[in-house]
Short mmCIF file of C-alpha atoms and ligand atoms in Angstrom, two decimals:
data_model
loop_
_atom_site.label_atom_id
_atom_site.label_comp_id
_atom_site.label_asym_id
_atom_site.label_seq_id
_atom_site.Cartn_x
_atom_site.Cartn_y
_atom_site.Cartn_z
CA UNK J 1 117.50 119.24 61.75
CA UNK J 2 118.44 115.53 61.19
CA UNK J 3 122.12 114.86 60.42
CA UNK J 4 124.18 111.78 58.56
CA UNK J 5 127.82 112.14 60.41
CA UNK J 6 130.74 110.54 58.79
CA UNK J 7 134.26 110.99 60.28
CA UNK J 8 137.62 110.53 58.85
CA UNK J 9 140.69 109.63 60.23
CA UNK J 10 141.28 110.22 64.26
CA UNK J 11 140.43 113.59 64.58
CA UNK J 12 137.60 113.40 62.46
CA UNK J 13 135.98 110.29 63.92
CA UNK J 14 136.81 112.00 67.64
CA UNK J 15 134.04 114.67 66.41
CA UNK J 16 132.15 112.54 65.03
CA UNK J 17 131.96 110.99 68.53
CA UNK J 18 131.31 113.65 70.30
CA UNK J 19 127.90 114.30 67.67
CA UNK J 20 126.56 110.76 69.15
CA UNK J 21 127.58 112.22 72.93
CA UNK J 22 125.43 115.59 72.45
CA UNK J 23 122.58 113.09 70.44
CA UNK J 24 121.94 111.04 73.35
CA UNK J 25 122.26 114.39 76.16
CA UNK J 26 120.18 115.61 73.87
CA UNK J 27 117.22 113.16 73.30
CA UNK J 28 117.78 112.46 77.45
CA UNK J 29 116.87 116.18 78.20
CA UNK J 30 114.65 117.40 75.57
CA UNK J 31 113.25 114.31 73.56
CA UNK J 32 114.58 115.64 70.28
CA UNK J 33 116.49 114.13 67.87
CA UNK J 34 119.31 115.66 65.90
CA UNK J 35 120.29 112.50 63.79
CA UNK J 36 118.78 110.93 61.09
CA UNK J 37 116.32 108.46 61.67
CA UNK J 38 112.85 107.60 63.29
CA UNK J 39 111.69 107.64 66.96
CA UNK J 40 112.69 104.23 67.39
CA UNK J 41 115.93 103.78 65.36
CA UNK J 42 118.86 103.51 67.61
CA UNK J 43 120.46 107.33 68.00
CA UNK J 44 124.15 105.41 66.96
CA UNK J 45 122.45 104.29 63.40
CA UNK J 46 123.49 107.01 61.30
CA UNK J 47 126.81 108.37 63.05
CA UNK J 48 130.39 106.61 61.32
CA UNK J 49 133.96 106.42 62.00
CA UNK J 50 136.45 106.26 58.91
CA UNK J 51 140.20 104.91 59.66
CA UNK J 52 143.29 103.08 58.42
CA UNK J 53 144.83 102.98 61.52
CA UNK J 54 142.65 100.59 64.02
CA UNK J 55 144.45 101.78 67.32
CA UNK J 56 142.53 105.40 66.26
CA UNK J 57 139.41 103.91 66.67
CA UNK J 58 140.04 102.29 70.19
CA UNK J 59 139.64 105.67 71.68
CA UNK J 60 135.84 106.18 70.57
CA UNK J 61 133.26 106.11 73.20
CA UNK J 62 129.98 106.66 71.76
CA UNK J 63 130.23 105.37 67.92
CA UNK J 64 129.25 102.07 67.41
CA UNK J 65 132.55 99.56 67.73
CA UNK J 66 130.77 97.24 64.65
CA UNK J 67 132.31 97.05 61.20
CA UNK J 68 129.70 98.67 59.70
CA UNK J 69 129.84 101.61 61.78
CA UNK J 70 134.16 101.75 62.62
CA UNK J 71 135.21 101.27 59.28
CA UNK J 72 138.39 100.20 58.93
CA UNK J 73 140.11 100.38 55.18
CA UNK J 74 143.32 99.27 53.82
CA UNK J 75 143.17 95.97 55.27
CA UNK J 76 144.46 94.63 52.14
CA UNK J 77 146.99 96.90 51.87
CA UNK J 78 148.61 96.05 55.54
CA UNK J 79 147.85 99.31 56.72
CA UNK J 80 145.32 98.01 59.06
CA UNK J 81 146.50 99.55 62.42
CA UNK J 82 149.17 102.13 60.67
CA UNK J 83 147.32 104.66 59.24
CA UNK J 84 148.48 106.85 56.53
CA UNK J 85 151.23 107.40 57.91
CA UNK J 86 150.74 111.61 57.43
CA UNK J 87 150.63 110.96 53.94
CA UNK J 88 147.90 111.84 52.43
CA UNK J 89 147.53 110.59 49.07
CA UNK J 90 147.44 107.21 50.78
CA UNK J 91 144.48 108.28 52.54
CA UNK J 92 142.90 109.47 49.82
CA UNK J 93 143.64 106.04 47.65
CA UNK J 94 142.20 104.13 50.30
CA UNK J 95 139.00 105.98 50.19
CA UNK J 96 138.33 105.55 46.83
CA UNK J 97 139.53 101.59 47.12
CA UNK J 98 137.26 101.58 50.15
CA UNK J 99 134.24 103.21 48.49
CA UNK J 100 131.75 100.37 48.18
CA UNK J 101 132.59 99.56 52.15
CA UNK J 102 131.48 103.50 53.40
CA UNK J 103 128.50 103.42 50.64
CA UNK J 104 126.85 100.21 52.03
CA UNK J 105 127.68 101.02 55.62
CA UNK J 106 126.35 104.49 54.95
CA UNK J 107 123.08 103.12 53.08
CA UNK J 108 122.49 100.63 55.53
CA UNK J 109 122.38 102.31 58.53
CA UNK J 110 122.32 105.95 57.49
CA UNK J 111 118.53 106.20 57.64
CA UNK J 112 119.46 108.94 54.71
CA UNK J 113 116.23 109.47 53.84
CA UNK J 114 115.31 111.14 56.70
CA UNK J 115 118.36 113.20 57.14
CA UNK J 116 118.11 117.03 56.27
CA UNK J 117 122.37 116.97 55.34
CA UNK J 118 124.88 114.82 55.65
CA UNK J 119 128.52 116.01 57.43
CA UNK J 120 131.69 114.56 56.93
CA UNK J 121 134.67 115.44 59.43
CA UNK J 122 137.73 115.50 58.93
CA UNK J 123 140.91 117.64 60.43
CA UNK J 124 143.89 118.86 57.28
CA UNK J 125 147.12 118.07 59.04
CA UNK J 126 147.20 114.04 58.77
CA UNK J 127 146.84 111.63 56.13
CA UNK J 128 143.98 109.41 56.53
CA UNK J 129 140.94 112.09 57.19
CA UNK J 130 142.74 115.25 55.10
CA UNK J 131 143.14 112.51 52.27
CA UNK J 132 140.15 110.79 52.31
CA UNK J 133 137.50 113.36 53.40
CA UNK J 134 137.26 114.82 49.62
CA UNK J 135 136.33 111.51 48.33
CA UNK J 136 134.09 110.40 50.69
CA UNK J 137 132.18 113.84 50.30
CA UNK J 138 131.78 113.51 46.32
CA UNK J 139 130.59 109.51 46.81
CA UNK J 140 127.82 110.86 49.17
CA UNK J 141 126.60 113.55 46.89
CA UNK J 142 126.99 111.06 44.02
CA UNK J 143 124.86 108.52 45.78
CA UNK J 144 121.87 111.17 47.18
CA UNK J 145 122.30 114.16 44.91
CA UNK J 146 119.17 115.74 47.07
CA UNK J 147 120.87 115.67 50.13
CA UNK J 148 123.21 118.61 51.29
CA UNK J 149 126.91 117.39 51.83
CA UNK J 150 128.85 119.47 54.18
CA UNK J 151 132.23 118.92 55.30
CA UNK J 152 134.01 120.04 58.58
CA UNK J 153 137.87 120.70 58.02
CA UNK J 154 139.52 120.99 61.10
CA UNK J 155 142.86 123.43 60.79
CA UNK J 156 146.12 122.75 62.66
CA UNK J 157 147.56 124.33 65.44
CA UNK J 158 150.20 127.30 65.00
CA UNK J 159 152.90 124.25 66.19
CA UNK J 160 152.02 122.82 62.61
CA UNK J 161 152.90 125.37 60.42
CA UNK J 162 156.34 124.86 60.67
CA UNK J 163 155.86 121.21 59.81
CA UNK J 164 156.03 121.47 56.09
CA UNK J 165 154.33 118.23 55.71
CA UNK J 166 151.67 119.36 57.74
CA UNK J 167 151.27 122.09 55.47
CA UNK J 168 151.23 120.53 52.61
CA UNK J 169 148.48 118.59 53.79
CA UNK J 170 146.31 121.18 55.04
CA UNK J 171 147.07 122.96 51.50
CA UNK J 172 145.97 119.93 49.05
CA UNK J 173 143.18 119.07 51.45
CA UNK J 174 141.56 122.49 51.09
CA UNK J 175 142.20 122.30 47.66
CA UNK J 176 140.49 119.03 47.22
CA UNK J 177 137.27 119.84 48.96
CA UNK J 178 137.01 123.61 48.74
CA UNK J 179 138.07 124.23 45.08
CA UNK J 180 137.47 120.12 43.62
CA UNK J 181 134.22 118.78 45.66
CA UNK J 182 130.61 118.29 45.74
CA UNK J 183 130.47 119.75 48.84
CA UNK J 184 127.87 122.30 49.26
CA UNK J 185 129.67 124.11 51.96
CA UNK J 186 132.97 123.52 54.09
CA UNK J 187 133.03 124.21 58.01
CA UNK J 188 136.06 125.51 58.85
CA UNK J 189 137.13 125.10 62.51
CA UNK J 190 140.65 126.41 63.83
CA UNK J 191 142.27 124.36 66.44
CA UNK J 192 144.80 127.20 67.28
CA UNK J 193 142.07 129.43 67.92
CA UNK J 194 140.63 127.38 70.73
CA UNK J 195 144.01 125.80 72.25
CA UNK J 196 144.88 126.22 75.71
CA UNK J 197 148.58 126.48 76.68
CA UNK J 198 147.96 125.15 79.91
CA UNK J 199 146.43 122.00 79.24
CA UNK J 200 147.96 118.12 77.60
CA UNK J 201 147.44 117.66 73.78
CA UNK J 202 144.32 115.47 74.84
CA UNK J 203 142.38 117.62 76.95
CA UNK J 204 143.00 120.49 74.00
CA UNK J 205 141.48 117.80 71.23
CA UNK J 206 138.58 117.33 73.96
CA UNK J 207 138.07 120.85 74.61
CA UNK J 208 137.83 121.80 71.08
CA UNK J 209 135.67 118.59 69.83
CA UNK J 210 133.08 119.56 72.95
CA UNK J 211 132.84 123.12 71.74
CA UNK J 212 132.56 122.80 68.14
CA UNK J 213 129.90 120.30 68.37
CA UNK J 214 128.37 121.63 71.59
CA UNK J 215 127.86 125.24 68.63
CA UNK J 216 125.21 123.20 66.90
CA UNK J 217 122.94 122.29 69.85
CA UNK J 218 120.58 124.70 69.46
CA UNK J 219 120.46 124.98 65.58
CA UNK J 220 119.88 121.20 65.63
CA UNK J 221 117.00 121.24 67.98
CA UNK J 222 115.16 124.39 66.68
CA UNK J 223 113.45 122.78 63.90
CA UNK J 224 112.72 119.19 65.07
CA UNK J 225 110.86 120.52 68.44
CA UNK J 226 107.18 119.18 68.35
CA UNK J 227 106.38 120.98 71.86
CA UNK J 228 104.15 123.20 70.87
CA UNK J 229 104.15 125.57 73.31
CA UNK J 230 108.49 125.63 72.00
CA UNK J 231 107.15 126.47 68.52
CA UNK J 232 107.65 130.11 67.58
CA UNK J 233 109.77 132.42 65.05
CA UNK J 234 111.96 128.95 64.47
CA UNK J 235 114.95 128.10 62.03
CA UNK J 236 114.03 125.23 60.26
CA UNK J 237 116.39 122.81 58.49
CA UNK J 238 115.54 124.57 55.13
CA UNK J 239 116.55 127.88 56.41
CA UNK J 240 119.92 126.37 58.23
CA UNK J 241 120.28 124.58 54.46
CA UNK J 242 119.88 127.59 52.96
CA UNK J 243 122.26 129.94 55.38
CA UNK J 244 124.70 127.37 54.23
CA UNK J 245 124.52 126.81 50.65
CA UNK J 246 125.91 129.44 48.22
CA UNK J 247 123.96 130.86 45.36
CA UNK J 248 127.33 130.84 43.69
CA UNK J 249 129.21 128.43 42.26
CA UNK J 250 131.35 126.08 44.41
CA UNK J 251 131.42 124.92 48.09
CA UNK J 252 130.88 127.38 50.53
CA UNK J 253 132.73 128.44 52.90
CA UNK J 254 131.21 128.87 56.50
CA UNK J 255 131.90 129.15 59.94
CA UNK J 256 129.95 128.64 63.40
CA UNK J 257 129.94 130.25 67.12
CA UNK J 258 127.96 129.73 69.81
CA UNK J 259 128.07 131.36 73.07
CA UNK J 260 125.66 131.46 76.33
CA UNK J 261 125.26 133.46 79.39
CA UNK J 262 123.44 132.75 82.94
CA UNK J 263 120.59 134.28 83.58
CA UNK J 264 120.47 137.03 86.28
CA UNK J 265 119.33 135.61 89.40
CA UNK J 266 117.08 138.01 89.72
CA UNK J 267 115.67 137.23 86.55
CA UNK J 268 115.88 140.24 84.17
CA UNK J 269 114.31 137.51 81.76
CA UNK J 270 111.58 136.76 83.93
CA UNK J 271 109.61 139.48 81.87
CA UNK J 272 105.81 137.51 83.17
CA UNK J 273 106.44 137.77 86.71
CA UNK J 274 107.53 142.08 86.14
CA UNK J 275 104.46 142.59 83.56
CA UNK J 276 102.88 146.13 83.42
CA UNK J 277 99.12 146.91 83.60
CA UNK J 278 98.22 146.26 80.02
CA UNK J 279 100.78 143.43 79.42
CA UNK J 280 104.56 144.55 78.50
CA UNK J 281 106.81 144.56 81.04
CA UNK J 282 108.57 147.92 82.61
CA UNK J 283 111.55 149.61 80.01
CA UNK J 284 114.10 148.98 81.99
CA UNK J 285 114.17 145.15 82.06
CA UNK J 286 113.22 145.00 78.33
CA UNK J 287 116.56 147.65 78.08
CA UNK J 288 118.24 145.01 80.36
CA UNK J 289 117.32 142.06 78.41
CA UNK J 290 118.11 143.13 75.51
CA UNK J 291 121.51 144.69 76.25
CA UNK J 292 122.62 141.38 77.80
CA UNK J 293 121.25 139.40 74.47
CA UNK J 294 123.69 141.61 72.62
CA UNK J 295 126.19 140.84 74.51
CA UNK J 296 126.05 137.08 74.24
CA UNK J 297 125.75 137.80 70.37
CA UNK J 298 129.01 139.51 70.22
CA UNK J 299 130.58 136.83 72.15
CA UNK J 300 128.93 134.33 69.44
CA UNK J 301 130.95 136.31 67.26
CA UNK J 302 134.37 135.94 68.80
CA UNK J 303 133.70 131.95 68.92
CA UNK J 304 133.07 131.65 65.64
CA UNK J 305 134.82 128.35 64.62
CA UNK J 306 137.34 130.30 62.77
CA UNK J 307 138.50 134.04 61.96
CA UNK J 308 136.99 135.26 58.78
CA UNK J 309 136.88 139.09 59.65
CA UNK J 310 138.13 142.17 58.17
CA UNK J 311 139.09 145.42 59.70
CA UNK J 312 137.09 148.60 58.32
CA UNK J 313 137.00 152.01 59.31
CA UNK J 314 133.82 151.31 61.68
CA UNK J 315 136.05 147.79 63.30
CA UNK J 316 135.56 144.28 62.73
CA UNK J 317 133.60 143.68 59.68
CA UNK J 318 132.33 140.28 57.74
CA UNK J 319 132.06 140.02 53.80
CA UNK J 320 129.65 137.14 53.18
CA UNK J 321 126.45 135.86 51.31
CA UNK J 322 124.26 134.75 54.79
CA UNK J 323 124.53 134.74 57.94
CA UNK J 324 122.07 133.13 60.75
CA UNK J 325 121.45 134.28 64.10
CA UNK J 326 119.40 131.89 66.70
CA UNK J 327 118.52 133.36 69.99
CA UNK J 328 117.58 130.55 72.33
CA UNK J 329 116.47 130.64 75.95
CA UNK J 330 113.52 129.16 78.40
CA UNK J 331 109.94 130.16 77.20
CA UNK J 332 108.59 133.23 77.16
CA UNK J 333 112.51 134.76 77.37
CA UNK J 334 112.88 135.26 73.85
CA UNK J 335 110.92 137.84 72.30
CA UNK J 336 110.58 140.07 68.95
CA UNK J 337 112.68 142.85 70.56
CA UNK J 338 115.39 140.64 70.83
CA UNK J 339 115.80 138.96 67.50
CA UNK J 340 114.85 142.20 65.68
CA UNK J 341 118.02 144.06 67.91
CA UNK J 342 119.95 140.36 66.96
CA UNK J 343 119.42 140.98 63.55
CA UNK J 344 119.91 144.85 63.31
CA UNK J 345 123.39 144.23 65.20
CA UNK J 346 124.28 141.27 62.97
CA UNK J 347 123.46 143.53 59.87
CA UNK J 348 125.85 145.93 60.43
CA UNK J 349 128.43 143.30 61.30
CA UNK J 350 127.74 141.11 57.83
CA UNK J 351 126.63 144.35 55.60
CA UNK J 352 124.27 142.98 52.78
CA UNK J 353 124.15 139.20 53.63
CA UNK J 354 120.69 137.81 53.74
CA UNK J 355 119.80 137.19 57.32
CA UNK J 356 118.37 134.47 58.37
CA UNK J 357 116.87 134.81 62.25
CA UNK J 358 114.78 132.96 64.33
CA UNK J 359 114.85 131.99 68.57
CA UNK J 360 114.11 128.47 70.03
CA UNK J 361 112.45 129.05 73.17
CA UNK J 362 113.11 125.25 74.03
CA UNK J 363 115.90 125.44 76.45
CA UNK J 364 115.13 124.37 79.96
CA UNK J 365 117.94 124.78 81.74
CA UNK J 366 118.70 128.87 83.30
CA UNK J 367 121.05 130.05 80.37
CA UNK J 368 120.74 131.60 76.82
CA UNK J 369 122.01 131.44 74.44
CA UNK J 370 123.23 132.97 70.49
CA UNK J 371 124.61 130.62 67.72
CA UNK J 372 125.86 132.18 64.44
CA UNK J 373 126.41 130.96 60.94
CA UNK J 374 128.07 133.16 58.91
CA UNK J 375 128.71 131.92 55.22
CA UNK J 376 129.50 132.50 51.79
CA UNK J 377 132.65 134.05 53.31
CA UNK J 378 134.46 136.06 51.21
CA UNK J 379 137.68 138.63 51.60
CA UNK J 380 138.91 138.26 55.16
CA UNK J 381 141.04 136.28 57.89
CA UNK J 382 139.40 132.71 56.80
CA UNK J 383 140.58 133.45 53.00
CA UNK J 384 143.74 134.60 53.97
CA UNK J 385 144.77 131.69 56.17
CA UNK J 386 143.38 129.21 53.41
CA UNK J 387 145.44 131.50 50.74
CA UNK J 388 148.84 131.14 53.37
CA UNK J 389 148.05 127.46 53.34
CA UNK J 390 147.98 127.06 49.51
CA UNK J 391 151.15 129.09 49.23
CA UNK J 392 153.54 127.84 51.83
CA UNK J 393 152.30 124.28 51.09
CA UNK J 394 153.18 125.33 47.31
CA UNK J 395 156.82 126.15 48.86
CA UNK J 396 157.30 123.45 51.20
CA UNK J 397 156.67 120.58 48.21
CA UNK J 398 159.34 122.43 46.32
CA UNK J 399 161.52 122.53 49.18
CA UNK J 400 160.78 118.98 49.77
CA UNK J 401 161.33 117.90 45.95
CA UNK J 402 165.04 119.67 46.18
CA UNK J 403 165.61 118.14 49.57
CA UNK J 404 165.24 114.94 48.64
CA UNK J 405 166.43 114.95 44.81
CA UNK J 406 170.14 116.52 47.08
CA UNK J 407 169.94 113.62 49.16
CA UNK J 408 169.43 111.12 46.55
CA UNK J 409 172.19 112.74 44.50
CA UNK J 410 174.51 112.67 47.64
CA UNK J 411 173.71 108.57 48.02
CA UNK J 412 174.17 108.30 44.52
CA UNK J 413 177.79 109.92 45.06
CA UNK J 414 178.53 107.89 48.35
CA UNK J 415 177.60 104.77 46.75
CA UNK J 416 180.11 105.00 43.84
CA UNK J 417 182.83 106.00 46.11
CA UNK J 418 181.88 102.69 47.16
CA UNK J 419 182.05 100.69 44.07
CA UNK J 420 185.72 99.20 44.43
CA UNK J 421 184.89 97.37 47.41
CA UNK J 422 183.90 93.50 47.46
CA UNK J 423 180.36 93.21 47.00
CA UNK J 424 179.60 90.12 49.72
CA UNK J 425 177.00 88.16 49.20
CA UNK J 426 175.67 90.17 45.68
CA UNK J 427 176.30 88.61 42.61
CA UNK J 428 178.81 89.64 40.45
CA UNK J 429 178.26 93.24 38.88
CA UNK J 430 175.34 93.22 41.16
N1 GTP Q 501 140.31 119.44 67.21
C1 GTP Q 501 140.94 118.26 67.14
N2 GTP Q 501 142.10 118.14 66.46
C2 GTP Q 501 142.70 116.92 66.42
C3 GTP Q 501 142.13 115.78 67.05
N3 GTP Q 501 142.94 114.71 66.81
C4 GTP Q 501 143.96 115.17 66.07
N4 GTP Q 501 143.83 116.51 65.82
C5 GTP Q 501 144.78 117.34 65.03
O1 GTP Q 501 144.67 116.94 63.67
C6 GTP Q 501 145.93 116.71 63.05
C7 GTP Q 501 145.90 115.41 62.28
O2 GTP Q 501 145.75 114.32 63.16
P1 GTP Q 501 144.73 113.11 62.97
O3 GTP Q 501 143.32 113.59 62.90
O4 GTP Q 501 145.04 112.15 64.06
O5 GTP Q 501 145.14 112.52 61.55
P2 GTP Q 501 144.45 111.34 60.76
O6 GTP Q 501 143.37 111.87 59.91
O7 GTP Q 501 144.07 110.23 61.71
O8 GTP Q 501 145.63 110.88 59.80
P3 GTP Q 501 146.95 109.95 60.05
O9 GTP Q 501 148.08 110.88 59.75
O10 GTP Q 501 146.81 108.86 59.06
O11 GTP Q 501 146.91 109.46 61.48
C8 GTP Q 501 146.95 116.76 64.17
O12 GTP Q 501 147.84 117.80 63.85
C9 GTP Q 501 146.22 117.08 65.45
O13 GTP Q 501 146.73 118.22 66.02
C10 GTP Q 501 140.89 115.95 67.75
O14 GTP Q 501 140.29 115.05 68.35
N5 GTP Q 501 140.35 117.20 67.75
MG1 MG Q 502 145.31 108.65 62.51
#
């Protein structure tokens, strides 16, 4: 599956980075390519960085530093190196002043034609990506209608939701591209799922960027392999298109995990090397193999990108339209038994979603591993968090409104307490 990556604002465009890092480890190891383009097209074409503040896009290593690649709005506005400033309805003005600049950039180097979807990134909290990530979605779709348009919002961390600006962000950005897009499905990530305690702001943002992306390694690769001897019960982009999309009406709303385990050294998964007279290998290892498939599977679960379970009688539950299971491991590891006890496990854990299963028996290195869509999310964690969003962020603007109107009435007060003094350099009456 070929992808068109856009990011907005810092946060955004660090993801969007870290797309072009797992691109190039990607085509290095395994000769596939997971952005859009042909053979020969330079992997950085089609992969975009979004800002108002230039400093932001210093700190990119992979996306290409040119204009048309780092675009950099508001120029004309003096915001060029300032950003929104956390505001953002500036971000989302500049956007739409700035939408000729992304569209050309995007058309001229997007190599859209030959992407499967397009995926704009952007995290809530700020101003320039959380304003700016709604608009850039809808000109997208506007411009190639055919083209699934996903966006990635990227959720604060718990420190945020105190910060009632923060909030408010995070509330009118979900609102914009959940409830007011084009977008066929949002990709919610929570950065205060991932965050370690322990470690600086920086190596946090790097952990979590390296993860999220890292989660769609596998689903990328499965259906562009040509190997093949790789080919087998794959995913294709039109099934990862159509785990995605809702049949409903309205964006989507999806999540991803991803986990993988070592293999045994004494190779549990080496099934050849163990056969049986007649061709299937002894109970025991296929008990093995399978037990330790479900296992990574569960984990996949518990990475998912963000919460969106509910508690039943029978534990952790998910309501939603789809959800995707990919086993992937060396050749010859991942067999029928597995996906079919994949799938039977992940249909009692999303009851009545279509499933959509497959394996990618393409990786070389000694691991498997499970990565799980699950989307068309309905009543759950996910919902609940994006419901607590759009009511405190409905509470903080009032709070903020009758903040400021008492502070303007208090300098109203102070300043005619004031109005017998001389007046200095002001004109008369002035
Ligand atoms: N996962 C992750 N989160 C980040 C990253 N950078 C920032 N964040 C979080 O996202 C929130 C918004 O920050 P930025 O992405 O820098 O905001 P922006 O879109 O550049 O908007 P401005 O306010 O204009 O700078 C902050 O609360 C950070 O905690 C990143 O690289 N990865
Ligand atoms: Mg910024």
């Amino acid at each position: 599956m070929k992808l068109v990556v856009i990011g907005a604002g810092q946060g955004g465009s660090n993801i969007a980075d870290e797309f072009v890092r797992l691109a190039k480890w990607i085509w290095k190891e395994r000769r596939i390519r997971i952005l859009s383009g042909g053979r020969k097209d330079p992997l950085t074409d089609p992969v975009f960085s979004m800002n108002l503040g230039g400093v932001d896009l210093y700190g990119l290593q992979n996306i290409r530093d040119d204009e048309d690649h780092c675009i950099l709005l508001g120029s004309e506005d003096n915001l060029r190196g300032r950003g929104a400033g956390m505001d953002n309805a500036v971000g989302a003005e500049q956007a739409l002043k700035g939408k000729d600049k992304i569209r050309t950039a995007v058309n001229s180097f997007g190599h859209v034609y030959t992407a499967d979807a397009i995926l704009v990134i952007a995290t809530t909290a700020g101003g320039t990506g959380s304003g700016s990530v709604g608009v850039i979605v809808d000109l997208l779709k506007d411009e190639w209608p055919d083209k699934p348009v996903y966006a990635m919002l990227v959720l604060p961390f718990a420190g945020d939701y105190d910060n009632p600006r923060r909030v408010i962000n995070t509330a009118s950005c979900l609102k914009r591209v959940i409830d007011n897009s084009k977008a066929d499905a949002v990709i919610l990530v929570d950065n205060k799922k991932f965050v370690r305690r322990s470690e600086n702001m920086n190596k946090n943002f790097e952990g979590i960027n390296e993860r999220v992306v890292n989660a769609f390694m596998d689903l990328l690769c499965a259906g562009e392999e040509e190997n093949r001897k790789f080919i087998s019960n794959v995913l294709d982009a039109s099934d990862v298109n159509g785990a995605l999309i809702s049949t409903g009406s309205g964006a989507s709303i999806a999540v991803i995990g991803m986990s993988q385990a070592e293999l045994p050294k004494r190779g549990i998964f080496s099934g050849r090397k163990k056969t049986r007279e007649g061709g299937g290998q002894h109970f025991s290892l296929a008990k093995e193999q399978t037990e330790l498939a479900l296992g990574v599977v569960r984990e996949a679960l518990d990475n998912l990108s963000a919460d969106c379970e509910s508690s039943g009688d029978q534990g952790k539950f998910y309501d939603a339209e789809h959800v995707l299971g990919l086993f992937s491991g060396p050749i010859n590891e991942a067999t029928e038994e597995i996906v079919g006890a994949m799938e039977t496990f992940l249909s009692t854990k999303v009851p009545g979603a279509s499933r959509w299963m497959g394996t990618y028996p393409g990786r070389t290195s000694n691991t498997v591993s499970v990565t799980v869509i699950i989307s068309g999310i309905g009543k759950g964690a996910a919902t609940d968090l994006i419901n607590w969003f759009y009511e405190e962020g409905k509470k903080s603007q009032e709070e903020l409104q009758k903040s400021n109107e008492e502070r303007d009435n208090l300098r109203s007060q102070i300043s005619s307490s004031a109005s017998d003094l001389p007046n200095l350099d002001l004109e008369e009456g002035g």
